[in-house]
Short mmCIF file of C-alpha atoms in Angstrom, two decimals:
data_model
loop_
_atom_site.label_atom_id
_atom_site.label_comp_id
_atom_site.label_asym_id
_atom_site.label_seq_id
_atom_site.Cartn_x
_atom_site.Cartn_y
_atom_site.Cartn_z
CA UNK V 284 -19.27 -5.44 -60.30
CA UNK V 285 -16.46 -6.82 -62.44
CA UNK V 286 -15.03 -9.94 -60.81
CA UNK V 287 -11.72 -12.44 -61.68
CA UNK V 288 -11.94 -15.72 -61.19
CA UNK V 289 -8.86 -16.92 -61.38
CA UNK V 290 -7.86 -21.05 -62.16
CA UNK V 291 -11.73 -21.81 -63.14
CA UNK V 292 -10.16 -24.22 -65.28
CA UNK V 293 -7.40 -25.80 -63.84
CA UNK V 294 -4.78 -27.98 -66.60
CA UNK V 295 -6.27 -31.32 -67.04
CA UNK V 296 -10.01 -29.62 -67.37
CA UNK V 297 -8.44 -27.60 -69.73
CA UNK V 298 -7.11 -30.51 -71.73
CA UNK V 299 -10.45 -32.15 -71.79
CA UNK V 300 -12.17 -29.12 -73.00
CA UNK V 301 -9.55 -28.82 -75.77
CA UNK V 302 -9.44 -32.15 -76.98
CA UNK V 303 -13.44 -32.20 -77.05
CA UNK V 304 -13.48 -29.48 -78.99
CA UNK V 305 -10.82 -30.35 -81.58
CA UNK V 306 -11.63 -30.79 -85.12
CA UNK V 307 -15.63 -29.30 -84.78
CA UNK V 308 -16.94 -27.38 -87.17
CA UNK V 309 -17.65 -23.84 -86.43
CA UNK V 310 -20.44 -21.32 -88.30
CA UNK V 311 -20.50 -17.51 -88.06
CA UNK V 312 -21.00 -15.80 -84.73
CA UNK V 313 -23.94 -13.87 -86.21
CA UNK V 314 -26.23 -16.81 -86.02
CA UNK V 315 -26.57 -16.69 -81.96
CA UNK V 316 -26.33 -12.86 -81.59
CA UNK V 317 -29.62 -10.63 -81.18
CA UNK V 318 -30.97 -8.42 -83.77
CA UNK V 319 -28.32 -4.85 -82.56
CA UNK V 320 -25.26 -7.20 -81.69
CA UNK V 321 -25.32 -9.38 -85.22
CA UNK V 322 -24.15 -6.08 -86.75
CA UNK V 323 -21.30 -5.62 -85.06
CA UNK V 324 -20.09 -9.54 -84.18
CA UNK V 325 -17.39 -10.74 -86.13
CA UNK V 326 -16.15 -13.90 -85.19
CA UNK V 327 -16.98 -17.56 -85.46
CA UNK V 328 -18.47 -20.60 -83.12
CA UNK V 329 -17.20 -23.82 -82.43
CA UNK V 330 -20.63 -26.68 -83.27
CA UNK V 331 -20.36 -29.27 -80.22
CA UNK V 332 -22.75 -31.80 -81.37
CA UNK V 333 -25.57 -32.56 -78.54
CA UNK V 334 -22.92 -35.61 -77.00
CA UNK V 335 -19.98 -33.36 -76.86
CA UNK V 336 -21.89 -30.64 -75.62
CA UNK V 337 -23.13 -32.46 -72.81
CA UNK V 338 -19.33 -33.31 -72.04
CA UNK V 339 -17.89 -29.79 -72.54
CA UNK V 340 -21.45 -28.18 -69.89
CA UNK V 341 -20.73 -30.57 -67.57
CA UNK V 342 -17.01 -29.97 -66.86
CA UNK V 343 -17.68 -25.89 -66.88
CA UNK V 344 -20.70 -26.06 -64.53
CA UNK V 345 -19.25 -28.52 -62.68
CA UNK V 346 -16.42 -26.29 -61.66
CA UNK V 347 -18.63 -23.30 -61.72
CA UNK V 348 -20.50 -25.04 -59.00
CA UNK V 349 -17.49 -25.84 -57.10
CA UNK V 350 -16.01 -22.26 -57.34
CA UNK V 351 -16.62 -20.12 -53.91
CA UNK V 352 -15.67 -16.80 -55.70
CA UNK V 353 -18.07 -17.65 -58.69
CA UNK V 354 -21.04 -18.81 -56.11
CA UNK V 355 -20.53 -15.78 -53.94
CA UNK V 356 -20.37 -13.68 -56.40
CA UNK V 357 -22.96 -14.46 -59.08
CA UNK V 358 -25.25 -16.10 -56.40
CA UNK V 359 -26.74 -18.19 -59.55
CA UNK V 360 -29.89 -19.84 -60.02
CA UNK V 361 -29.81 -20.73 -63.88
CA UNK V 362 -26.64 -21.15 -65.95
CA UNK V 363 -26.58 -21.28 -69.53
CA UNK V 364 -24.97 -23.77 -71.65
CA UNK V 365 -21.98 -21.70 -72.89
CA UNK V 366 -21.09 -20.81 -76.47
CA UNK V 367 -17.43 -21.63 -77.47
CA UNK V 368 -16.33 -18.13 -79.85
CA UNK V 369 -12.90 -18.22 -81.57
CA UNK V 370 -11.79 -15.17 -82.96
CA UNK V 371 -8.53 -14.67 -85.80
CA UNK V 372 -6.60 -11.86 -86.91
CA UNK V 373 -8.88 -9.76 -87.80
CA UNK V 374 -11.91 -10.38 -86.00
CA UNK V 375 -13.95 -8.59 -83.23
CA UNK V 376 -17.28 -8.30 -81.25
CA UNK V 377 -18.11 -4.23 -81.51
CA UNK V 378 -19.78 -2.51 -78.66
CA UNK V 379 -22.64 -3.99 -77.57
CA UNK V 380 -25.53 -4.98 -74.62
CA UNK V 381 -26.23 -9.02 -74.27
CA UNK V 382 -29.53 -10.04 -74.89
CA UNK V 383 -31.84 -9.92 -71.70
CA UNK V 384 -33.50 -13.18 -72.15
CA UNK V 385 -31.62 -16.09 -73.32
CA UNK V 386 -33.27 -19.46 -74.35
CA UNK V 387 -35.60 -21.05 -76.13
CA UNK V 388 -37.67 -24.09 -76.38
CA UNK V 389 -36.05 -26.23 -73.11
CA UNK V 390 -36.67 -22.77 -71.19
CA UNK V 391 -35.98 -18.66 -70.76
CA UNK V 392 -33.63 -17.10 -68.41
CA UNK V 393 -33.01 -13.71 -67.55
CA UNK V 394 -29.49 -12.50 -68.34
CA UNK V 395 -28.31 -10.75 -65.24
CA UNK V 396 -24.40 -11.73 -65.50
CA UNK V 397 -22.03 -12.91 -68.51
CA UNK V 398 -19.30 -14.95 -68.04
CA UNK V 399 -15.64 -14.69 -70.38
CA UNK V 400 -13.83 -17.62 -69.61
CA UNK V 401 -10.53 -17.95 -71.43
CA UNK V 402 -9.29 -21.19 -73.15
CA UNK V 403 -6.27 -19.82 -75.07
CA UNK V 404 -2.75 -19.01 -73.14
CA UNK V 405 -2.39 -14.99 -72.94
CA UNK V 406 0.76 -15.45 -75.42
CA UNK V 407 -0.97 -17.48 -78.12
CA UNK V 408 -2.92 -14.22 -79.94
CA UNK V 409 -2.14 -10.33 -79.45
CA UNK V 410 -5.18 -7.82 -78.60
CA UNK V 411 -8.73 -9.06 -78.22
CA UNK V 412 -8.94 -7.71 -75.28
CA UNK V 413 -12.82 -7.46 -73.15
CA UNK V 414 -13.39 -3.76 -72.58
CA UNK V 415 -15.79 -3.70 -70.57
CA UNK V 416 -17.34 0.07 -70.04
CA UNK V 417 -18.09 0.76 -65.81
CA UNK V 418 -19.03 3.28 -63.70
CA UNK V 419 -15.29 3.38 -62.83
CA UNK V 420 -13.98 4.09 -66.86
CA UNK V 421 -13.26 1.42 -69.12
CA UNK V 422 -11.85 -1.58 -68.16
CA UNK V 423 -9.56 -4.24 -70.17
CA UNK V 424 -9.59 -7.70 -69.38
CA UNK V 425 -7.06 -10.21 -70.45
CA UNK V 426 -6.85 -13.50 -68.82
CA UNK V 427 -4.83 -16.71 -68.65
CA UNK V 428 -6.12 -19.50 -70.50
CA UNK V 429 -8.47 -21.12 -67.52
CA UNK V 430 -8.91 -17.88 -65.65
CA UNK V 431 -12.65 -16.14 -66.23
CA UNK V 432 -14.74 -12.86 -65.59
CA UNK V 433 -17.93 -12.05 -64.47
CA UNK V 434 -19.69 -9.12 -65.31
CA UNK V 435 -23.35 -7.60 -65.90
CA UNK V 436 -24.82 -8.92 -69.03
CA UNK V 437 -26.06 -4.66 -69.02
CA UNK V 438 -22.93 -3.15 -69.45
CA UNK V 439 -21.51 -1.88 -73.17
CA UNK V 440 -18.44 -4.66 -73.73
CA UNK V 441 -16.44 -5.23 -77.03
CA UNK V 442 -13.87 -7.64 -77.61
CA UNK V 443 -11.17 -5.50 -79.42
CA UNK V 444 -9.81 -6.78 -83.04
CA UNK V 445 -7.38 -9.93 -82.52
CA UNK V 446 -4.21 -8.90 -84.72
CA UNK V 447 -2.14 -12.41 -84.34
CA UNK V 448 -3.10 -16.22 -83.51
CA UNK V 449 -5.88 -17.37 -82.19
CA UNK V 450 -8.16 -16.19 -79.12
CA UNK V 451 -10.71 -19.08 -78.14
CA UNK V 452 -12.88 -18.57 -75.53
CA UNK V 453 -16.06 -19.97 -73.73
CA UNK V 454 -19.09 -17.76 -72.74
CA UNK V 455 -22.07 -18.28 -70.76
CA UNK V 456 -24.82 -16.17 -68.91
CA UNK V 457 -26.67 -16.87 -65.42
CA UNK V 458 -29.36 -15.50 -64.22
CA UNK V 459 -28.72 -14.63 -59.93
CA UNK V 460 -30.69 -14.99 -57.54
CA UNK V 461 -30.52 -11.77 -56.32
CA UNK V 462 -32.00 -9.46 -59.54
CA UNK V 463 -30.07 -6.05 -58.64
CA UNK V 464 -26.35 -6.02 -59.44
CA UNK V 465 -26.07 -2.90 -55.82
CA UNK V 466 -27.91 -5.70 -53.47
CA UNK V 467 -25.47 -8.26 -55.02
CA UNK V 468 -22.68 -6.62 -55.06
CA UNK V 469 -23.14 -5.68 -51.09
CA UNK V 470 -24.32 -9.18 -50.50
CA UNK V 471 -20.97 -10.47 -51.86
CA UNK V 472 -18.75 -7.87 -49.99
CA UNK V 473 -20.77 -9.05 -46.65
CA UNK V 474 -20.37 -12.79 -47.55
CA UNK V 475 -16.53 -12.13 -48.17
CA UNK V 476 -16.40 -10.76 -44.03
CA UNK V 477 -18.94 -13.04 -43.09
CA UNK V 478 -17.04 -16.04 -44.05
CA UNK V 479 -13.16 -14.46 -42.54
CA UNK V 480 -15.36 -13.86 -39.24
CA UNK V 481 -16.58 -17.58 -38.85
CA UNK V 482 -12.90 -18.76 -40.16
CA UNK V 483 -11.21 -17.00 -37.54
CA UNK V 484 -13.50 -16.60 -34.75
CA UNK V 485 -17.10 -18.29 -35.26
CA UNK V 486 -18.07 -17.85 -31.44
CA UNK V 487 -17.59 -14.42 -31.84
CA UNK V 488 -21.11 -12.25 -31.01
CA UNK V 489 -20.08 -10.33 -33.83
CA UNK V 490 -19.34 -12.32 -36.65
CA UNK V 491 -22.99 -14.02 -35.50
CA UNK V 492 -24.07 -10.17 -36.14
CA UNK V 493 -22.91 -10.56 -39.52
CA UNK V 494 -23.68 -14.04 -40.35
CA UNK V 495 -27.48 -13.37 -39.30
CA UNK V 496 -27.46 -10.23 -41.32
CA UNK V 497 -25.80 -11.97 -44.34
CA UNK V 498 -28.75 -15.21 -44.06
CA UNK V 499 -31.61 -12.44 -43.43
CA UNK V 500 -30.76 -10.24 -46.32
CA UNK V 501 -30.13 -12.79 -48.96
CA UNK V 502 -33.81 -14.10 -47.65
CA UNK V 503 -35.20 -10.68 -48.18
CA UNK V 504 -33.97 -10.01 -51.74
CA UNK V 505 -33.44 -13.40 -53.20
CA UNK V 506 -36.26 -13.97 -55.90
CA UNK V 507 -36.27 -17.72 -56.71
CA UNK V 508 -37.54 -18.83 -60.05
#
C-alpha cells in the first residue's frame, strides 16, 4: 500500500524544522546506506548534533503520533529517528530495497514501512521524483513541502536525478504492528469504515459488526515487540 499523508507538517513545524537544521554540516549519503544501496546513493545528509536531533525527532514523531491517517495506516510500534537527505542538481538514490533491520546499539527494528516526508516546496528543485515500483506499475511521488508517503520498506524505489535547486527531505522507517503489508492493508480499509460507521451511526448493530471485527482482527494478527 502506497499512502499520502497530506499536511504532516503543517507551517510553523515546518519553520522549526528548517531553522534547526540551518547551517549543519552534512557528510555523504553512503555512510548510512547498506552494503547494495551505497552503490547506487548519491546524495548527502544533514549532521543534527545529539541536542538538535532530539528537537528535530520530537516535532516529527510528535505529529506522527497525532496523525489518524499515519496511525491507521502504519499501525506503528517502533519509529526510527529519521535521516534528513538533501539532494542537488545532479544527485540521485538508484533503485534499491531498504535495509530490513535498522539500528544499532540503543536497539534493532524491523523495517516494515519507509516514510518520505518532504521539507522543500514542490517549486524549489525540478525532478527527484520517488518512483516507487507496485504491483499496480510504477508510481511517482512528488509532494508539497510538509506533505509525506508511506510505503513498504520491500518495494524497489529510486529517487530520480534532481536537475535544478534543492530537494531536502526527511526519512524514517517503522516497524507495524501488524508484520504483513495484505493484513494491514485490509485492517486499514476496515478501520477507514469502521470509524465513518461509529461517526454517523454508532448504535447501529452493524457498524458494532464492524467495530468488533476491526478490535478482534487487529488482536489476532498484531505481534507486539
Amino acid at each position: 500500500m502506497l499512502q499520502i499523508i497530506p499536511q504532516l507538517l503543517g507551517p510553523a513545524q515546518l519553520d522549526k524544522v528548517h531553522a534547526t537544521l540551518a547551517e549543519l554540516p552534512a557528510v555523504a549519503g553512503t555512510r548510512s546506506a547498506g552494503r547494495s544501496a551505497a552503490r547506487v546513493k548519491h546524495n548527502q545528509e544533514l549532521q543534527p548534533d545529539p541536542e538538535r536531533m532530539q528537537r528535530l525527532a520530537r516535532i516529527i514523531m510528535s505529529a506522527l503520533g497525532h496523525h489518524p491517517v499515519f496511525r491507521t495506516a502504519a499501525l506503528p510500534e517502533r519509529v526510527a529517528d529519521p535521516i534528513f537527505a538533501r539532494y542537488r542538481p545532479g544527485m540521485h538514490y538508484g533503485e534499491h530495497v531498504d535495509e530490513p533491520i535498522m539500528g544499532g546499539a540503543g536497539g534493532r527494528m524491523r523495517s516494515d514501512l519507509a516514510l518520505t516526508l518532504w521539507l522543500s516546496p514542490a517549486d524549489d528543485y525540478d525532478g527527484g521524483e520517488l518512483v516507487i515500483r507496485t504491483c499496480f506499475g510504477e508510481q511517482r511521488v512528488r509532494g508539497e513541502a510538509g506533505d509525506a508517503v508511506l510505503y513498504p520498506a520491500s518495494s524497489l524505489h529510486q529517487v530520480a536525478p534532481v536537475t535544478r535547486g534543492e530537494r531536502l527531505v526527511a526519512v524514517t522507517w517503522i516497524q507495524s504492528l501488524v508484520r504483513d503489508p495484505a493484513r494491514r492493508e485490509l485492517l486499514y480499509e476496515l478501520g477507514q469504515a469502521r470509524e465513518t460507521l461509529l461517526e454517523r451511526a454508532p448504535d447501529d448493530p452493524a457498524a458494532q459488526r464492524v467495530d468488533r471485527s476491526y478490535v478482534n482482527l487487529l488482536r489476532m494478527w498484531a505481534e507486539p515487540g
